[in-house]
């Protein structure tokens, strides 16, 4: 089987990660890379790919893409992605969208982002968290790839939803490397700002907060209030989530995690606190939890560019085409 694939939006970090993953995939063949920047080829845009692959950077031509491809990854900013997704879906191309355009309900999307121009497909999109949505992912033509913070948070918290005391809020303390802010230089990601520094940003009002809440309600069936506070840390990539919650009863949290994820090849339940270095460069999500009577602490870690974006997009694409979900997913961490 040879499934021809394109990426629209290869100039950013997630676009680069997708290129690297697809170059070694046994079934998906990367035939087209597209960006708005004026570059001769992919190696001139990403010098790390020199002498690795020769692919010309092209301007987006939907008719050409539709003739060449069965699958398109959209690694674009919000609002721009939905413009292409609608046309591609009309031409029976399967789409994995890495932006936020199809992750939220219409009301929440327009509250936190902008007016939505593809309301019909917004209703059809499947949220691409494989551990909780495999069956639906395998039947859809449009996957809304989850955000990095929601991925790490949901995988950590969802096994415990039936044990939570609904009278108490859930507190989510999240820390991410600078690559999560994207390639565009802003004051907070300037070297002299982030070096030897750590700070919170968009506390409680971050755009990933409604995504976390909606999926907790949809998948976990809980109405609990969450308080989500992200922090920027002086690392290139990787993120660590700490969740604090109140339980209805005493439990063994490690036993619960082991039972829920015993068949999940890319969830690793740790015996002590997780470390970013163990997951960077991989598709793994590492999770640890501990309870003190009715107080619960959960911590998880992922590579924000891979499990939080590009390798999760690949896992979703594998499922959409009936392939082994694990095909082409990275397992070896960049440690030390």
mmCIF file of N, CA and C in Angstrom, residues 194-312:
data_model
loop_
_atom_site.group_PDB
_atom_site.id
_atom_site.type_symbol
_atom_site.label_atom_id
_atom_site.label_comp_id
_atom_site.label_asym_id
_atom_site.label_seq_id
_atom_site.Cartn_x
_atom_site.Cartn_y
_atom_site.Cartn_z
ATOM 1 N N UNK A 194 13.476 34.604 28.263
ATOM 2 C CA UNK A 194 13.196 33.263 28.757
ATOM 3 C C UNK A 194 14.408 32.597 29.411
ATOM 4 N N UNK A 195 15.613 32.982 29.028
ATOM 5 C CA UNK A 195 16.798 32.355 29.605
ATOM 6 C C UNK A 195 16.852 32.575 31.112
ATOM 7 N N UNK A 196 17.068 31.472 31.864
ATOM 8 C CA UNK A 196 17.132 31.512 33.326
ATOM 9 C C UNK A 196 15.893 32.167 33.927
ATOM 10 N N UNK A 197 14.736 31.853 33.341
ATOM 11 C CA UNK A 197 13.501 32.497 33.774
ATOM 12 C C UNK A 197 12.355 31.497 33.710
ATOM 13 N N UNK A 198 11.274 31.788 34.375
ATOM 14 C CA UNK A 198 10.061 30.989 34.342
ATOM 15 C C UNK A 198 8.908 31.893 34.731
ATOM 16 N N UNK A 199 7.806 31.835 33.965
ATOM 17 C CA UNK A 199 6.675 32.702 34.292
ATOM 18 C C UNK A 199 5.368 32.128 33.755
ATOM 19 N N UNK A 200 4.289 32.480 34.433
ATOM 20 C CA UNK A 200 2.956 32.093 33.992
ATOM 21 C C UNK A 200 2.484 33.058 32.912
ATOM 22 N N UNK A 201 1.603 32.569 32.036
ATOM 23 C CA UNK A 201 1.003 33.446 31.029
ATOM 24 C C UNK A 201 -0.437 33.013 30.776
ATOM 25 N N UNK A 202 -1.285 33.945 30.464
ATOM 26 C CA UNK A 202 -2.721 33.703 30.241
ATOM 27 C C UNK A 202 -3.328 32.805 31.318
ATOM 28 N N UNK A 203 -3.084 33.094 32.607
ATOM 29 C CA UNK A 203 -3.639 32.220 33.639
ATOM 30 C C UNK A 203 -5.162 32.190 33.606
ATOM 31 N N UNK A 204 -5.718 30.984 33.688
ATOM 32 C CA UNK A 204 -7.162 30.717 33.717
ATOM 33 C C UNK A 204 -7.850 31.036 32.393
ATOM 34 N N UNK A 205 -7.359 32.036 31.637
ATOM 35 C CA UNK A 205 -8.017 32.448 30.394
ATOM 36 C C UNK A 205 -7.347 31.905 29.130
ATOM 37 N N UNK A 206 -6.386 30.995 29.272
ATOM 38 C CA UNK A 206 -5.691 30.444 28.105
ATOM 39 C C UNK A 206 -6.665 29.704 27.189
ATOM 40 N N UNK A 207 -6.396 29.730 25.884
ATOM 41 C CA UNK A 207 -7.294 29.116 24.894
ATOM 42 C C UNK A 207 -7.440 27.617 25.037
ATOM 43 N N UNK A 208 -6.478 26.972 25.679
ATOM 44 C CA UNK A 208 -6.600 25.527 25.859
ATOM 45 C C UNK A 208 -7.511 25.161 27.027
ATOM 46 N N UNK A 209 -7.856 26.135 27.846
ATOM 47 C CA UNK A 209 -8.740 25.865 28.979
ATOM 48 C C UNK A 209 -10.116 25.378 28.541
ATOM 49 N N UNK A 210 -10.799 26.055 27.602
ATOM 50 C CA UNK A 210 -12.098 25.534 27.164
ATOM 51 C C UNK A 210 -12.004 24.191 26.453
ATOM 52 N N UNK A 211 -10.879 23.932 25.775
ATOM 53 C CA UNK A 211 -10.694 22.630 25.127
ATOM 54 C C UNK A 211 -10.627 21.521 26.170
ATOM 55 N N UNK A 212 -9.878 21.760 27.243
ATOM 56 C CA UNK A 212 -9.785 20.781 28.321
ATOM 57 C C UNK A 212 -11.160 20.559 28.943
ATOM 58 N N UNK A 213 -11.863 21.634 29.230
ATOM 59 C CA UNK A 213 -13.166 21.516 29.885
ATOM 60 C C UNK A 213 -14.190 20.807 29.012
ATOM 61 N N UNK A 214 -14.206 21.133 27.718
ATOM 62 C CA UNK A 214 -15.173 20.491 26.832
ATOM 63 C C UNK A 214 -14.929 18.998 26.705
ATOM 64 N N UNK A 215 -13.665 18.595 26.614
ATOM 65 C CA UNK A 215 -13.369 17.175 26.469
ATOM 66 C C UNK A 215 -13.560 16.409 27.778
ATOM 67 N N UNK A 216 -13.310 17.060 28.915
ATOM 68 C CA UNK A 216 -13.620 16.419 30.191
ATOM 69 C C UNK A 216 -15.117 16.140 30.296
ATOM 70 N N UNK A 217 -15.910 17.079 29.812
ATOM 71 C CA UNK A 217 -17.363 16.913 29.838
ATOM 72 C C UNK A 217 -17.815 15.855 28.839
ATOM 73 N N UNK A 218 -17.222 15.879 27.628
ATOM 74 C CA UNK A 218 -17.644 14.970 26.572
ATOM 75 C C UNK A 218 -17.164 13.537 26.818
ATOM 76 N N UNK A 219 -15.890 13.387 27.161
ATOM 77 C CA UNK A 219 -15.325 12.048 27.346
ATOM 78 C C UNK A 219 -15.543 11.551 28.770
ATOM 79 N N UNK A 220 -15.279 12.427 29.733
ATOM 80 C CA UNK A 220 -15.335 12.011 31.129
ATOM 81 C C UNK A 220 -16.670 12.212 31.807
ATOM 82 N N UNK A 221 -17.598 12.936 31.133
ATOM 83 C CA UNK A 221 -18.940 13.165 31.668
ATOM 84 C C UNK A 221 -18.922 13.912 32.996
ATOM 85 N N UNK A 222 -17.964 14.832 33.156
ATOM 86 C CA UNK A 222 -17.939 15.602 34.402
ATOM 87 C C UNK A 222 -18.117 17.089 34.101
ATOM 88 N N UNK A 223 -18.689 17.783 35.063
ATOM 89 C CA UNK A 223 -18.975 19.213 34.932
ATOM 90 C C UNK A 223 -18.034 20.049 35.799
ATOM 91 N N UNK A 224 -17.014 19.419 36.325
ATOM 92 C CA UNK A 224 -16.180 20.052 37.325
ATOM 93 C C UNK A 224 -15.451 21.282 36.797
ATOM 94 N N UNK A 225 -15.291 22.254 37.649
ATOM 95 C CA UNK A 225 -14.553 23.456 37.284
ATOM 96 C C UNK A 225 -13.054 23.164 37.313
ATOM 97 N N UNK A 226 -12.341 23.613 36.286
ATOM 98 C CA UNK A 226 -10.885 23.490 36.272
ATOM 99 C C UNK A 226 -10.253 24.862 36.199
ATOM 100 N N UNK A 227 -9.128 24.988 36.839
ATOM 101 C CA UNK A 227 -8.336 26.217 36.773
ATOM 102 C C UNK A 227 -6.999 25.852 36.141
ATOM 103 N N UNK A 228 -6.780 26.341 34.927
ATOM 104 C CA UNK A 228 -5.609 25.963 34.138
ATOM 105 C C UNK A 228 -4.654 27.149 34.040
ATOM 106 N N UNK A 229 -3.407 26.924 34.458
ATOM 107 C CA UNK A 229 -2.400 27.986 34.421
ATOM 108 C C UNK A 229 -1.136 27.454 33.730
ATOM 109 N N UNK A 230 -0.840 27.938 32.517
ATOM 110 C CA UNK A 230 0.376 27.515 31.817
ATOM 111 C C UNK A 230 1.572 28.397 32.180
ATOM 112 N N UNK A 231 2.757 27.808 32.092
ATOM 113 C CA UNK A 231 4.005 28.523 32.345
ATOM 114 C C UNK A 231 4.974 28.255 31.203
ATOM 115 N N UNK A 232 5.811 29.223 30.919
ATOM 116 C CA UNK A 232 6.872 29.053 29.930
ATOM 117 C C UNK A 232 8.180 28.814 30.659
ATOM 118 N N UNK A 233 8.905 27.771 30.227
ATOM 119 C CA UNK A 233 10.162 27.422 30.878
ATOM 120 C C UNK A 233 11.292 27.427 29.845
ATOM 121 N N UNK A 234 12.524 27.642 30.270
ATOM 122 C CA UNK A 234 13.648 27.792 29.326
ATOM 123 C C UNK A 234 14.160 26.464 28.769
ATOM 124 N N UNK A 235 13.280 25.741 28.090
ATOM 125 C CA UNK A 235 13.625 24.524 27.373
ATOM 126 C C UNK A 235 13.146 24.676 25.938
ATOM 127 N N UNK A 236 13.786 23.983 25.014
ATOM 128 C CA UNK A 236 13.333 24.027 23.632
ATOM 129 C C UNK A 236 12.011 23.298 23.467
ATOM 130 N N UNK A 237 11.916 22.083 24.029
ATOM 131 C CA UNK A 237 10.695 21.288 23.826
ATOM 132 C C UNK A 237 10.425 20.425 25.037
ATOM 133 N N UNK A 238 9.197 19.929 25.103
ATOM 134 C CA UNK A 238 8.761 19.115 26.228
ATOM 135 C C UNK A 238 7.845 19.893 27.144
ATOM 136 N N UNK A 239 6.944 19.183 27.805
ATOM 137 C CA UNK A 239 6.069 19.838 28.784
ATOM 138 C C UNK A 239 5.758 18.900 29.927
ATOM 139 N N UNK A 240 5.425 19.505 31.049
ATOM 140 C CA UNK A 240 5.098 18.771 32.255
ATOM 141 C C UNK A 240 3.850 19.373 32.868
ATOM 142 N N UNK A 241 2.878 18.497 33.194
ATOM 143 C CA UNK A 241 1.600 18.908 33.765
ATOM 144 C C UNK A 241 1.498 18.382 35.187
ATOM 145 N N UNK A 242 1.062 19.234 36.108
ATOM 146 C CA UNK A 242 0.764 18.804 37.478
ATOM 147 C C UNK A 242 -0.698 19.124 37.768
ATOM 148 N N UNK A 243 -1.451 18.109 38.156
ATOM 149 C CA UNK A 243 -2.878 18.256 38.425
ATOM 150 C C UNK A 243 -3.136 17.998 39.903
ATOM 151 N N UNK A 244 -3.950 18.871 40.517
ATOM 152 C CA UNK A 244 -4.296 18.740 41.930
ATOM 153 C C UNK A 244 -5.811 18.663 42.043
ATOM 154 N N UNK A 245 -6.309 17.618 42.696
ATOM 155 C CA UNK A 245 -7.747 17.420 42.779
ATOM 156 C C UNK A 245 -8.114 16.796 44.125
ATOM 157 N N UNK A 246 -9.410 16.805 44.417
ATOM 158 C CA UNK A 246 -9.940 16.232 45.653
ATOM 159 C C UNK A 246 -10.783 15.006 45.306
ATOM 160 N N UNK A 247 -10.569 13.921 46.049
ATOM 161 C CA UNK A 247 -11.252 12.652 45.804
ATOM 162 C C UNK A 247 -12.488 12.478 46.693
ATOM 163 N N UNK A 248 -13.436 11.660 46.220
ATOM 164 C CA UNK A 248 -14.595 11.299 47.027
ATOM 165 C C UNK A 248 -14.237 10.226 48.049
ATOM 166 N N UNK A 249 -13.241 9.419 47.721
ATOM 167 C CA UNK A 249 -12.847 8.294 48.566
ATOM 168 C C UNK A 249 -11.373 8.000 48.362
ATOM 169 N N UNK A 250 -10.792 7.238 49.243
ATOM 170 C CA UNK A 250 -9.399 6.865 49.098
ATOM 171 C C UNK A 250 -9.248 5.835 47.978
ATOM 172 N N UNK A 251 -8.195 5.987 47.193
ATOM 173 C CA UNK A 251 -7.946 5.082 46.061
ATOM 174 C C UNK A 251 -6.458 4.785 45.959
ATOM 175 N N UNK A 252 -6.140 3.794 45.135
ATOM 176 C CA UNK A 252 -4.754 3.521 44.759
ATOM 177 C C UNK A 252 -4.564 4.064 43.341
ATOM 178 N N UNK A 253 -4.025 5.268 43.164
ATOM 179 C CA UNK A 253 -3.992 5.899 41.844
ATOM 180 C C UNK A 253 -3.131 5.162 40.822
ATOM 181 N N UNK A 254 -2.028 4.557 41.265
ATOM 182 C CA UNK A 254 -1.187 3.817 40.324
ATOM 183 C C UNK A 254 -1.937 2.606 39.788
ATOM 184 N N UNK A 255 -2.671 1.937 40.642
ATOM 185 C CA UNK A 255 -3.455 0.774 40.214
ATOM 186 C C UNK A 255 -4.505 1.191 39.178
ATOM 187 N N UNK A 256 -5.122 2.327 39.375
ATOM 188 C CA UNK A 256 -6.128 2.829 38.428
ATOM 189 C C UNK A 256 -5.492 3.138 37.085
ATOM 190 N N UNK A 257 -4.341 3.782 37.112
ATOM 191 C CA UNK A 257 -3.633 4.093 35.865
ATOM 192 C C UNK A 257 -3.222 2.821 35.132
ATOM 193 N N UNK A 258 -2.699 1.852 35.872
ATOM 194 C CA UNK A 258 -2.251 0.602 35.242
ATOM 195 C C UNK A 258 -3.407 -0.142 34.595
ATOM 196 N N UNK A 259 -4.563 -0.151 35.249
ATOM 197 C CA UNK A 259 -5.725 -0.833 34.687
ATOM 198 C C UNK A 259 -6.243 -0.116 33.443
ATOM 199 N N UNK A 260 -6.300 1.211 33.509
ATOM 200 C CA UNK A 260 -6.840 1.962 32.371
ATOM 201 C C UNK A 260 -5.928 1.894 31.157
ATOM 202 N N UNK A 261 -4.619 1.926 31.371
ATOM 203 C CA UNK A 261 -3.681 2.036 30.256
ATOM 204 C C UNK A 261 -2.879 0.761 29.994
ATOM 205 N N UNK A 262 -3.328 -0.367 30.518
ATOM 206 C CA UNK A 262 -2.551 -1.602 30.376
ATOM 207 C C UNK A 262 -2.358 -2.023 28.922
ATOM 208 N N UNK A 263 -3.264 -1.632 28.045
ATOM 209 C CA UNK A 263 -3.156 -2.029 26.634
ATOM 210 C C UNK A 263 -2.682 -0.889 25.740
ATOM 211 N N UNK A 264 -2.225 0.197 26.339
ATOM 212 C CA UNK A 264 -1.816 1.375 25.569
ATOM 213 C C UNK A 264 -0.293 1.411 25.430
ATOM 214 N N UNK A 265 0.234 1.168 24.234
ATOM 215 C CA UNK A 265 1.684 1.057 24.070
ATOM 216 C C UNK A 265 2.449 2.357 24.282
ATOM 217 N N UNK A 266 1.768 3.502 24.171
ATOM 218 C CA UNK A 266 2.483 4.763 24.309
ATOM 219 C C UNK A 266 2.097 5.555 25.557
ATOM 220 N N UNK A 267 1.498 4.867 26.518
ATOM 221 C CA UNK A 267 1.300 5.443 27.849
ATOM 222 C C UNK A 267 2.178 4.650 28.812
ATOM 223 N N UNK A 268 3.070 5.346 29.496
ATOM 224 C CA UNK A 268 3.934 4.676 30.471
ATOM 225 C C UNK A 268 3.580 5.178 31.872
ATOM 226 N N UNK A 269 3.128 4.270 32.700
ATOM 227 C CA UNK A 269 2.836 4.609 34.091
ATOM 228 C C UNK A 269 4.123 4.472 34.885
ATOM 229 N N UNK A 270 4.557 5.561 35.463
ATOM 230 C CA UNK A 270 5.831 5.594 36.187
ATOM 231 C C UNK A 270 5.629 5.312 37.673
ATOM 232 N N UNK A 271 6.697 4.849 38.315
ATOM 233 C CA UNK A 271 6.649 4.549 39.746
ATOM 234 C C UNK A 271 7.049 5.751 40.588
ATOM 235 N N UNK A 272 7.525 6.794 39.945
ATOM 236 C CA UNK A 272 7.819 8.042 40.646
ATOM 237 C C UNK A 272 7.616 9.196 39.659
ATOM 238 N N UNK A 273 7.882 10.397 40.092
ATOM 239 C CA UNK A 273 7.540 11.574 39.291
ATOM 240 C C UNK A 273 8.188 11.537 37.904
ATOM 241 N N UNK A 274 7.461 12.016 36.928
ATOM 242 C CA UNK A 274 7.907 11.958 35.541
ATOM 243 C C UNK A 274 8.949 13.032 35.263
ATOM 244 N N UNK A 275 9.702 12.823 34.176
ATOM 245 C CA UNK A 275 10.731 13.768 33.760
ATOM 246 C C UNK A 275 10.586 14.055 32.275
ATOM 247 N N UNK A 276 10.709 15.311 31.908
ATOM 248 C CA UNK A 276 10.572 15.728 30.519
ATOM 249 C C UNK A 276 11.585 15.008 29.628
ATOM 250 N N UNK A 277 12.809 14.873 30.098
ATOM 251 C CA UNK A 277 13.880 14.309 29.267
ATOM 252 C C UNK A 277 13.576 12.886 28.804
ATOM 253 N N UNK A 278 12.752 12.161 29.542
ATOM 254 C CA UNK A 278 12.442 10.783 29.173
ATOM 255 C C UNK A 278 11.468 10.667 28.013
ATOM 256 N N UNK A 279 10.779 11.758 27.669
ATOM 257 C CA UNK A 279 9.775 11.690 26.594
ATOM 258 C C UNK A 279 10.131 12.539 25.385
ATOM 259 N N UNK A 280 11.056 13.473 25.525
ATOM 260 C CA UNK A 280 11.394 14.345 24.402
ATOM 261 C C UNK A 280 11.952 13.524 23.241
ATOM 262 N N UNK A 281 11.379 13.728 22.070
ATOM 263 C CA UNK A 281 11.761 12.954 20.896
ATOM 264 C C UNK A 281 10.893 11.732 20.662
ATOM 265 N N UNK A 282 9.886 11.525 21.529
ATOM 266 C CA UNK A 282 9.045 10.331 21.428
ATOM 267 C C UNK A 282 7.562 10.686 21.379
ATOM 268 N N UNK A 283 6.762 9.629 21.152
ATOM 269 C CA UNK A 283 5.306 9.738 21.187
ATOM 270 C C UNK A 283 4.757 9.366 22.569
ATOM 271 N N UNK A 284 5.618 9.018 23.500
ATOM 272 C CA UNK A 284 5.159 8.564 24.809
ATOM 273 C C UNK A 284 4.533 9.692 25.629
ATOM 274 N N UNK A 285 3.562 9.307 26.443
ATOM 275 C CA UNK A 285 3.098 10.145 27.537
ATOM 276 C C UNK A 285 3.397 9.384 28.821
ATOM 277 N N UNK A 286 4.221 9.965 29.682
ATOM 278 C CA UNK A 286 4.546 9.361 30.968
ATOM 279 C C UNK A 286 3.651 9.961 32.040
ATOM 280 N N UNK A 287 3.100 9.103 32.905
ATOM 281 C CA UNK A 287 2.162 9.561 33.937
ATOM 282 C C UNK A 287 2.523 8.940 35.283
ATOM 283 N N UNK A 288 2.378 9.720 36.328
ATOM 284 C CA UNK A 288 2.533 9.241 37.702
ATOM 285 C C UNK A 288 1.441 9.904 38.542
ATOM 286 N N UNK A 289 0.976 9.208 39.569
ATOM 287 C CA UNK A 289 -0.039 9.784 40.456
ATOM 288 C C UNK A 289 0.177 9.297 41.883
ATOM 289 N N UNK A 290 -0.238 10.135 42.808
ATOM 290 C CA UNK A 290 -0.128 9.779 44.227
ATOM 291 C C UNK A 290 -1.290 10.421 44.985
ATOM 292 N N UNK A 291 -1.804 9.694 45.978
ATOM 293 C CA UNK A 291 -2.892 10.218 46.798
ATOM 294 C C UNK A 291 -2.500 10.214 48.262
ATOM 295 N N UNK A 292 -2.930 11.251 48.962
ATOM 296 C CA UNK A 292 -2.777 11.334 50.409
ATOM 297 C C UNK A 292 -4.183 11.484 50.981
ATOM 298 N N UNK A 293 -4.705 10.365 51.483
ATOM 299 C CA UNK A 293 -6.114 10.308 51.872
ATOM 300 C C UNK A 293 -6.970 10.734 50.675
ATOM 301 N N UNK A 294 -7.617 11.898 50.706
ATOM 302 C CA UNK A 294 -8.493 12.293 49.610
ATOM 303 C C UNK A 294 -7.894 13.381 48.717
ATOM 304 N N UNK A 295 -6.639 13.676 48.908
ATOM 305 C CA UNK A 295 -5.955 14.633 48.035
ATOM 306 C C UNK A 295 -5.209 13.866 46.946
ATOM 307 N N UNK A 296 -5.421 14.269 45.685
ATOM 308 C CA UNK A 296 -4.829 13.566 44.552
ATOM 309 C C UNK A 296 -3.869 14.469 43.793
ATOM 310 N N UNK A 297 -2.696 13.928 43.493
ATOM 311 C CA UNK A 297 -1.705 14.604 42.651
ATOM 312 C C UNK A 297 -1.419 13.719 41.440
ATOM 313 N N UNK A 298 -1.496 14.299 40.251
ATOM 314 C CA UNK A 298 -1.179 13.582 39.010
ATOM 315 C C UNK A 298 -0.191 14.428 38.222
ATOM 316 N N UNK A 299 0.792 13.779 37.643
ATOM 317 C CA UNK A 299 1.737 14.510 36.801
ATOM 318 C C UNK A 299 1.986 13.712 35.521
ATOM 319 N N UNK A 300 2.072 14.429 34.417
ATOM 320 C CA UNK A 300 2.319 13.791 33.122
ATOM 321 C C UNK A 300 3.308 14.627 32.329
ATOM 322 N N UNK A 301 3.938 13.972 31.351
ATOM 323 C CA UNK A 301 4.916 14.672 30.520
ATOM 324 C C UNK A 301 4.858 14.133 29.095
ATOM 325 N N UNK A 302 4.959 15.056 28.129
ATOM 326 C CA UNK A 302 4.996 14.691 26.710
ATOM 327 C C UNK A 302 5.967 15.620 25.987
ATOM 328 N N UNK A 303 6.313 15.236 24.775
ATOM 329 C CA UNK A 303 6.992 16.135 23.850
ATOM 330 C C UNK A 303 5.901 16.964 23.186
ATOM 331 N N UNK A 304 5.908 18.272 23.403
ATOM 332 C CA UNK A 304 4.822 19.113 22.907
ATOM 333 C C UNK A 304 4.741 19.153 21.384
ATOM 334 N N UNK A 305 5.870 18.967 20.694
ATOM 335 C CA UNK A 305 5.868 18.996 19.232
ATOM 336 C C UNK A 305 5.488 17.658 18.617
ATOM 337 N N UNK A 306 5.640 16.579 19.366
ATOM 338 C CA UNK A 306 5.344 15.242 18.851
ATOM 339 C C UNK A 306 4.009 14.746 19.402
ATOM 340 N N UNK A 307 4.000 14.195 20.622
ATOM 341 C CA UNK A 307 2.727 13.724 21.171
ATOM 342 C C UNK A 307 1.718 14.875 21.277
ATOM 343 N N UNK A 308 2.212 16.083 21.471
ATOM 344 C CA UNK A 308 1.326 17.238 21.547
ATOM 345 C C UNK A 308 0.944 17.819 20.205
ATOM 346 N N UNK A 309 1.432 17.237 19.105
ATOM 347 C CA UNK A 309 1.116 17.770 17.772
ATOM 348 C C UNK A 309 1.359 16.726 16.685
ATOM 349 N N UNK A 310 2.602 16.626 16.188
ATOM 350 C CA UNK A 310 2.859 15.929 14.926
ATOM 351 C C UNK A 310 2.771 14.406 15.003
ATOM 352 N N UNK A 311 3.330 13.771 16.025
ATOM 353 C CA UNK A 311 3.227 12.305 16.068
ATOM 354 C C UNK A 311 1.803 11.880 16.404
ATOM 355 N N UNK A 312 1.082 12.685 17.165
ATOM 356 C CA UNK A 312 -0.334 12.382 17.413
ATOM 357 C C UNK A 312 -1.132 12.520 16.113
#
